[in-house]
Coordinates of C-alpha atoms in Angstrom, one line a residue:
M944 CA 35.6 152.9 65.6
T945 CA 32.1 154.0 66.7
I946 CA 31.6 151.8 69.9
T947 CA 27.9 152.3 71.3
P948 CA 28.3 154.0 74.7
G949 CA 27.4 152.1 77.9
R950 CA 24.3 153.0 80.0
T951 CA 24.9 155.6 82.7
R952 CA 24.2 154.8 86.4
T953 CA 21.1 157.0 86.4
A954 CA 19.5 154.8 83.6
P955 CA 16.7 152.3 84.3
R956 CA 18.1 148.7 84.7
R957 CA 17.2 145.7 82.8
P958 CA 15.6 142.9 84.7
R959 CA 18.1 140.4 85.9
R960 CA 18.0 136.7 86.8
R961 CA 19.7 136.1 90.0
P962 CA 19.7 133.4 92.7
P963 CA 17.0 133.7 95.3
A964 CA 19.1 134.5 98.3
G965 CA 22.2 136.1 96.7
P966 CA 22.8 139.9 97.3
R967 CA 22.5 142.4 94.5
H968 CA 24.8 145.2 93.5
S969 CA 23.5 148.8 93.5
L970 CA 25.4 149.8 90.2
P971 CA 23.5 149.4 87.0
P972 CA 25.0 147.5 84.3
L973 CA 26.8 148.9 81.2
I974 CA 25.1 148.5 77.8
T975 CA 27.6 147.5 75.2
S976 CA 26.6 147.6 71.3
D977 CA 25.7 144.1 71.3
Q978 CA 23.2 144.1 74.3
V979 CA 21.2 147.2 73.5
A980 CA 17.7 146.6 74.6
H981 CA 17.3 143.2 73.0
T982 CA 17.9 140.7 75.6
P983 CA 14.5 139.5 76.8
A984 CA 13.9 139.1 80.5
P985 CA 14.0 135.6 81.8
P986 CA 10.9 134.2 83.2
P987 CA 10.8 134.4 87.1
E988 CA 9.8 130.8 87.5
E989 CA 12.6 129.3 85.9
P990 CA 15.8 130.3 88.0
A991 CA 19.1 129.3 86.7
P992 CA 22.7 129.7 88.0
T993 CA 24.0 133.0 87.8
R994 CA 26.9 132.3 85.6
S995 CA 24.9 130.9 82.9
H996 CA 23.0 134.1 82.5
R997 CA 26.1 135.8 81.2
A998 CA 27.7 133.2 79.2
P999 CA 26.3 134.1 76.1
A1000 CA 27.2 137.6 76.5
R1001 CA 30.8 137.1 77.1
R1002 CA 31.0 134.6 73.9
S1003 CA 29.2 137.0 71.9
Y1004 CA 31.7 140.2 72.4
L1005 CA 34.2 138.7 69.6
R1006 CA 31.2 138.0 67.2
A1007 CA 30.0 141.7 67.7
A1008 CA 33.6 143.0 67.4
F1009 CA 34.0 141.3 64.0
V1010 CA 30.6 142.2 62.7
R1011 CA 31.4 146.0 63.4
C1012 CA 34.7 145.9 61.9
A1013 CA 33.0 144.5 58.8
L1014 CA 30.7 147.4 59.1
Y1015 CA 33.3 149.9 59.3
L1016 CA 35.0 148.6 55.9
T1017 CA 32.0 150.3 54.2
P1018 CA 33.6 153.8 54.5
L1019 CA 37.0 152.7 53.7
S1020 CA 35.7 150.8 50.6
V1021 CA 33.8 153.9 49.6
A1022 CA 36.9 156.1 50.1
A1023 CA 39.0 153.7 47.9
A1024 CA 36.6 153.3 45.2
A1025 CA 36.4 157.3 45.1
A1026 CA 40.1 157.6 45.0
E1027 CA 40.5 159.3 41.6
P1028 CA 37.4 161.9 42.5
L1029 CA 38.9 162.5 45.7
A1030 CA 42.2 163.4 44.0
A1031 CA 40.5 165.9 42.0
V1032 CA 39.5 168.2 45.0
P1033 CA 41.8 170.1 47.4
W1034 CA 42.4 168.3 50.7
P1035 CA 40.1 170.4 53.0
V1036 CA 37.1 168.8 51.2
P1037 CA 37.7 165.2 52.5
L1038 CA 39.0 166.4 55.9
A1039 CA 35.8 168.6 56.5
T1040 CA 33.7 165.8 55.5
L1041 CA 35.4 163.7 57.9
L1042 CA 34.9 166.2 60.6
L1043 CA 31.3 166.7 60.1
G1044 CA 30.5 163.4 59.4
W1045 CA 32.7 161.5 62.1
A1046 CA 31.4 164.0 64.8
A1047 CA 27.8 163.6 63.9
A1048 CA 28.1 159.8 63.9
Q1049 CA 29.6 159.6 67.5
A1050 CA 27.0 162.0 68.7
L1051 CA 24.2 160.4 66.8
T1052 CA 24.9 156.8 67.9
C1053 CA 25.2 157.8 71.5
T1054 CA 21.9 159.5 71.7
G1055 CA 20.3 157.0 69.0
V1056 CA 21.0 154.1 71.2
S1057 CA 18.9 155.9 74.1
V1058 CA 16.0 156.5 71.6
A1059 CA 16.0 153.0 70.2
R1060 CA 15.8 151.6 74.0
R1061 CA 12.8 153.9 74.6
A1062 CA 11.0 154.2 71.6
G1063 CA 12.1 151.5 69.1
P1064 CA 14.4 151.4 66.2
S1065 CA 12.1 153.2 63.8
A1066 CA 12.4 156.4 66.1
A1067 CA 16.1 155.7 66.4
A1068 CA 16.6 155.6 62.6
R1069 CA 14.5 158.8 62.2
W1070 CA 16.6 160.5 64.7
V1071 CA 19.8 159.7 62.8
G1072 CA 18.4 160.5 59.6
G1073 CA 17.2 163.8 60.8
G1074 CA 20.6 164.6 62.3
F1075 CA 22.6 163.8 59.2
A1076 CA 20.0 165.6 57.0
A1077 CA 21.0 168.7 59.0
V1078 CA 24.7 168.0 58.6
A1079 CA 24.1 167.4 54.8
G1080 CA 22.3 170.9 54.6
L1081 CA 25.2 172.3 56.5
W1082 CA 27.8 171.0 53.9
C1083 CA 25.8 172.3 51.0
A1084 CA 25.8 175.8 52.5
L1085 CA 29.6 175.5 53.1
V1086 CA 30.3 174.3 49.6
W1087 CA 28.2 177.2 48.4
V1088 CA 29.8 180.1 50.3
A1089 CA 33.6 178.6 50.5
P1090 CA 36.3 180.0 48.1
H1091 CA 37.7 178.2 45.2
A1092 CA 40.8 177.7 47.1
L1093 CA 38.9 175.3 49.7
V1094 CA 36.8 173.5 47.3
G1095 CA 38.4 173.5 44.0
P1096 CA 37.1 174.7 40.6
Y1097 CA 34.4 172.0 40.7
R1098 CA 31.9 172.8 43.1
G1099 CA 29.7 170.2 42.2
L1100 CA 32.2 167.3 42.5
A1101 CA 33.0 168.6 46.1
L1102 CA 29.1 168.7 47.0
I1103 CA 28.8 165.0 45.5
I1104 CA 31.8 163.8 47.6
G1105 CA 30.7 165.4 50.8
L1106 CA 27.5 164.0 50.3
G1107 CA 28.5 160.6 49.6
G1108 CA 30.9 160.5 52.6
L1109 CA 28.0 161.6 54.8
G1110 CA 25.6 159.1 53.5
T1111 CA 28.0 156.4 54.1
L1112 CA 28.5 157.5 57.8
A1113 CA 25.0 157.8 58.1
T1114 CA 24.4 154.1 57.1
V1115 CA 26.9 152.8 59.6
T1116 CA 25.4 155.0 62.5
A1117 CA 21.9 153.8 61.4
A1118 CA 23.0 150.2 61.2
L1119 CA 24.6 150.4 64.8
V1120 CA 21.4 152.1 66.6
T1121 CA 18.8 150.0 64.9
R1122 CA 21.2 146.7 65.3
S1123 CA 21.3 145.6 61.8
E1124 CA 25.0 145.5 61.3
A1125 CA 25.0 142.2 59.8
A1126 CA 22.3 143.2 57.1
I1127 CA 24.2 146.3 56.2
V1128 CA 27.4 144.3 55.8
V1129 CA 25.7 142.0 53.1
W1130 CA 24.1 145.1 51.4
S1131 CA 27.5 146.9 51.3
L1132 CA 29.1 144.1 49.3
P1133 CA 28.8 146.2 46.0
C1134 CA 31.0 148.9 47.8
W1135 CA 33.6 146.4 48.5
L1136 CA 33.7 145.1 44.9
L1137 CA 33.9 148.6 43.6
A1138 CA 36.8 149.3 45.8
A1139 CA 38.4 146.2 44.6
S1140 CA 37.9 146.8 41.4
A1141 CA 39.4 150.6 41.8
L1142 CA 42.5 149.1 43.5
A1143 CA 43.0 146.5 40.8
E1144 CA 42.8 149.4 37.9
P1145 CA 46.7 149.5 37.5
W1146 CA 46.7 145.8 36.7
I1147 CA 43.3 145.2 34.8
G1148 CA 43.0 148.5 33.1
R1149 CA 40.9 151.6 33.5
T1150 CA 37.6 151.0 35.0
A1151 CA 35.4 154.1 34.5
E1152 CA 32.4 152.3 35.4
V1153 CA 33.3 152.6 39.1
G1154 CA 32.6 156.3 39.2
L1155 CA 29.1 155.7 37.9
L1156 CA 28.2 152.7 39.8
L1157 CA 29.8 154.0 43.2
P1158 CA 26.8 156.5 44.0
A1159 CA 24.2 153.9 43.3
A1160 CA 25.7 151.7 45.8
I1161 CA 25.8 154.0 48.2
V1162 CA 22.2 155.1 47.7
V1163 CA 21.0 151.1 47.8
V1164 CA 22.7 150.6 51.3
L1165 CA 21.6 154.0 52.5
V1166 CA 18.0 153.0 51.7
R1167 CA 18.3 149.6 53.5
A1168 CA 19.9 151.1 56.4
F1169 CA 17.0 153.5 56.9
Q1170 CA 14.2 151.0 56.0
P1171 CA 12.6 151.2 59.4
V1172 CA 11.6 154.8 58.6
L1173 CA 10.5 154.0 54.8
L1174 CA 8.2 151.3 55.7
P1175 CA 4.5 152.2 55.8
G1176 CA 3.2 152.4 59.4
A1177 CA 6.5 152.1 60.9
G1178 CA 6.6 155.9 62.3
G1179 CA 7.3 154.6 66.0
R1180 CA 6.5 156.7 69.1
R1181 CA 8.5 160.1 69.8
T1182 CA 10.7 160.3 72.8
R1183 CA 12.6 163.0 74.3
L1184 CA 16.2 162.7 75.4
S1185 CA 17.2 163.4 79.0
P1186 CA 19.7 166.1 80.1
A1187 CA 22.1 163.2 80.8
D1188 CA 21.7 161.7 77.3
L1189 CA 22.2 165.2 75.8
R1190 CA 25.5 165.7 78.0
R1191 CA 26.6 162.5 76.8
G1192 CA 25.8 163.0 73.3
G1193 CA 27.8 166.6 73.5
G1194 CA 30.6 164.6 75.0
Y1195 CA 30.6 162.3 71.9
L1196 CA 30.4 165.1 69.6
V1197 CA 33.6 166.3 71.1
I1198 CA 35.3 163.1 70.9
G1199 CA 34.2 162.8 67.4
A1200 CA 35.4 166.2 66.3
S1201 CA 38.8 165.9 68.1
Q1202 CA 39.4 162.4 66.5
A1203 CA 38.8 164.0 63.0
V1204 CA 41.0 167.0 63.7
L1205 CA 43.6 164.7 64.9
V1206 CA 43.6 162.3 61.8
G1207 CA 43.9 165.4 59.8
L1208 CA 46.7 166.9 61.6
V1209 CA 48.9 163.6 61.4
W1210 CA 47.9 163.2 57.7
Q1211 CA 49.0 166.8 56.8
A1212 CA 52.1 166.7 58.9
G1213 CA 53.2 163.3 57.2
P1214 CA 55.4 163.1 54.1
S1215 CA 53.7 164.2 50.9
G1216 CA 52.2 161.7 48.6
S1217 CA 52.4 158.9 51.2
T1218 CA 49.6 158.0 53.4
A1219 CA 50.0 154.2 53.7
P1220 CA 52.2 154.4 56.8
F1221 CA 49.7 156.5 58.5
W1222 CA 46.6 154.1 57.9
L1223 CA 48.2 151.0 58.2
P1224 CA 48.4 150.8 62.0
L1225 CA 45.0 152.1 62.3
L1226 CA 43.5 149.4 60.2
L1227 CA 45.4 146.7 62.0
A1228 CA 44.5 148.2 65.4
V1229 CA 40.9 148.6 65.0
P1230 CA 39.8 144.8 65.3
I1231 CA 42.0 144.2 68.2
L1232 CA 40.9 147.3 70.1
E1233 CA 37.2 146.5 69.4
A1234 CA 37.5 143.1 70.9
L1235 CA 39.6 144.4 73.9
I1236 CA 36.9 147.0 74.6
G1237 CA 34.0 144.7 74.1
W1238 CA 35.7 142.1 76.5
H1239 CA 36.5 144.8 79.1
T1240 CA 32.6 146.1 79.1
G1241 CA 31.4 142.6 79.1
Q1242 CA 33.5 141.3 82.2
V1243 CA 32.7 144.7 84.0
E1244 CA 29.0 143.8 83.6
A1245 CA 29.3 140.3 84.3
G1246 CA 30.9 141.1 87.4
L1247 CA 27.5 142.4 88.9
D1248 CA 26.4 138.8 88.9
T1249 CA 29.6 136.7 89.8
T1250 CA 30.4 138.9 92.8
E1251 CA 28.8 138.5 96.2
N1252 CA 29.2 142.2 97.4
G1253 CA 30.3 145.5 96.4
A1254 CA 33.9 144.9 97.8
D1255 CA 34.3 141.8 95.7
Y1256 CA 33.0 143.8 92.6
R1257 CA 35.3 146.6 93.1
K1258 CA 38.2 144.1 93.4
H1259 CA 36.8 142.3 90.1
V1260 CA 36.7 145.8 88.1
R1261 CA 40.2 146.5 89.0
S1262 CA 41.6 143.1 87.9
V1263 CA 39.6 143.6 84.6
T1264 CA 41.3 147.2 84.4
L1265 CA 44.7 145.9 85.0
I1266 CA 44.2 143.2 82.1
T1267 CA 43.0 145.9 79.7
I1268 CA 46.0 148.2 80.5
V1269 CA 48.3 145.5 79.8
G1270 CA 46.4 145.0 76.6
L1271 CA 46.7 148.9 75.7
L1272 CA 50.3 149.1 76.4
P1273 CA 51.5 147.4 73.0
P1274 CA 50.3 150.3 70.9
F1275 CA 52.3 152.8 73.1
A1276 CA 55.2 150.8 73.3
V1277 CA 55.4 150.0 69.6
G1278 CA 54.9 153.8 68.7
V1279 CA 57.4 154.8 71.0
A1280 CA 59.9 152.4 69.8
L1281 CA 59.0 153.4 66.1
A1282 CA 59.4 157.2 67.1
L1283 CA 63.0 156.7 68.6
A1284 CA 64.0 154.5 65.5
A1285 CA 62.9 157.1 63.1
Y1286 CA 65.6 159.5 64.6
Q1287 CA 68.4 156.8 64.0
L1288 CA 67.7 156.6 60.1
P1289 CA 69.8 158.7 58.0
A1290 CA 67.5 159.3 55.2
A1291 CA 64.7 162.0 55.9
K1292 CA 62.0 160.5 53.7
T1293 CA 62.4 157.1 55.4
S1294 CA 62.4 158.8 59.0
A1295 CA 59.2 160.6 57.9
M1296 CA 57.5 157.4 56.8
V1297 CA 58.7 155.5 60.0
L1298 CA 57.4 158.6 61.8
G1299 CA 54.1 158.2 60.1
L1300 CA 54.0 154.7 61.4
A1301 CA 54.6 155.7 65.0
G1302 CA 51.8 158.6 64.7
G1303 CA 49.2 156.1 63.4
T1304 CA 50.0 153.3 66.2
L1305 CA 49.7 155.8 68.8
L1306 CA 46.6 157.6 67.3
G1307 CA 45.0 154.1 67.3
G1308 CA 45.9 153.8 71.1
V1309 CA 44.6 157.0 72.0
F1310 CA 41.4 156.2 70.2
A1311 CA 41.0 152.8 72.2
V1312 CA 41.6 154.7 75.7
T1313 CA 39.1 157.4 74.8
Y1314 CA 36.4 155.1 73.7
L1315 CA 37.3 152.9 76.8
L1316 CA 36.4 155.6 79.1
A1317 CA 33.5 156.6 77.4
A1318 CA 32.1 153.0 77.3
R1319 CA 32.7 153.2 81.1
S1320 CA 30.3 156.3 81.4
R1321 CA 33.3 158.6 81.9
T1322 CA 32.3 160.6 78.8
G1323 CA 33.4 164.1 80.2
I1324 CA 37.1 162.7 81.1
A1325 CA 37.1 161.0 77.5
A1326 CA 36.1 164.3 75.7
T1327 CA 38.8 166.2 77.6
L1328 CA 41.4 163.6 76.7
A1329 CA 40.5 163.7 73.0
A1330 CA 40.2 167.2 72.8
A1331 CA 43.7 167.7 74.6
P1332 CA 46.2 166.6 71.5
P1333 CA 44.5 169.1 68.9
L1334 CA 44.7 171.9 71.1
V1335 CA 48.3 171.2 72.3
T1336 CA 49.4 170.6 68.7
V1337 CA 47.9 173.9 67.6
L1338 CA 49.4 175.9 70.7
L1339 CA 52.9 174.4 70.3
P1340 CA 54.0 176.8 67.7
M1341 CA 52.9 179.9 69.6
L1342 CA 55.0 178.8 72.6
P1343 CA 58.8 179.8 72.9
L1344 CA 59.8 176.1 72.7
P1345 CA 62.3 174.4 70.2
S1346 CA 60.2 172.5 67.5
S1347 CA 61.3 169.5 65.3
G1348 CA 58.8 169.8 63.0
R1349 CA 54.8 169.3 62.7
L1350 CA 55.1 165.5 62.6
P1351 CA 57.6 165.0 65.4
D1352 CA 55.4 167.5 67.5
A1353 CA 52.3 165.6 66.7
V1354 CA 53.7 162.1 67.7
A1355 CA 55.2 163.5 70.9
V1356 CA 51.7 164.8 71.8
L1357 CA 50.0 161.5 70.7
A1358 CA 52.6 159.6 73.0
A1359 CA 51.9 161.8 76.1
T1360 CA 48.2 161.7 75.6
H1361 CA 48.4 157.9 75.5
L1362 CA 50.5 157.6 78.7
A1363 CA 48.1 160.0 80.4
G1364 CA 45.0 157.9 79.2
L1365 CA 46.5 154.7 80.5
L1366 CA 47.0 156.5 84.0
V1367 CA 43.4 158.0 83.7
V1368 CA 42.0 154.5 83.0
A1369 CA 43.8 153.1 85.9
L1370 CA 42.7 155.8 88.4
T1371 CA 39.0 155.6 87.2
A1372 CA 39.0 151.7 87.7
Q1373 CA 37.2 152.2 91.2
P1374 CA 33.3 152.2 90.8
A1375 CA 31.6 155.1 92.5
P1376 CA 30.4 154.1 95.8
T1377 CA 26.7 154.4 96.5
A1378 CA 24.6 155.3 99.5
D1379 CA 23.4 151.8 100.2
E1380 CA 26.6 150.0 100.1
P1381 CA 26.9 149.1 103.6
R1382 CA 23.6 147.2 103.6
R1383 CA 24.8 145.3 100.6
T1384 CA 28.0 143.7 102.1
S1385 CA 27.6 140.1 103.2

């Protein structure tokens, strides 16, 4: 999940249509990924009821969540189509690619939205392209100096796999910041077809053409994603990021890196040769959590128009947060139930598979809580919450405490983090007071 962050409270606000005599709130709106600087200001001579202004935004969050989930299928389809080359390299190669690419995608999406809002999609695409070009250069240097035990005997294959993964994540990031998700989904259909062909290989026979066509499909969709930069005369004006943008980008960098490390920890701690129990809950949770977070941010922003004063707005936010917490409880409950059920199974392999399911379910819930806090401009808290599980999992073996194994420890840490995240979401539901709050009450 790469959810475009919301606008901070210090950012310039968009023009709003409001009733002539109604009071205004002092909190600036949150910007969700389907509302990034593309809503034209309404003409002042045509006043309309307050609720009608937010109706399209309220209806669009499901459509935006669906398009983003379809966009996220592109990296998954590339990974499925490249299953055979991935099996030929050691596990540090895909994990290092995920770490570099996912961290860069989070940070560049956050800062790229600010660049797009100030300087247009061309400048945002150029910013994303420059960032991923730097990451690609770093990957080439790492492959060049890494020992054979980490990259395997085929350095060229490891280099191509890493560049392909980084290129795919760069495509998704560019689509998010330039608001071209739907077009990139259409151009990604060849990658989906190649993935389907690779998955159907045991039934229809060997398809060696997949390995030859996949790099071409990645390049084609990559060129389309960065079309604003490649078109003549589409240079766009340059812009400098503010210190607040850089801090938020650093927070998202920590979030992305921590999430990638968590994925690697749960994957390596799981049963050898079995990854389906780990990935299945994540795949099922992403669409639901995308819709839930989109609904939450949309309702919080809509409250700026539907409430009459600051006290009503805070009450509205608390109600929306309560509903959101109820929606985030099922992953925690299901994950804990699966973890408890795993200890009742007699077979060790079956127990490990159920624990893998529990880990994937709890991991999806932790991701959702983290993104929700970041979308509510609580980036520092979200980064701290995301970085806590990897640090605790690494420090646990050093402590004089009994351990049941890497996978049970990881599941226990994820459960504790999920519960702590729910409490943090509840405690941070209260909007920050402002200096002019007394003058805005009715």
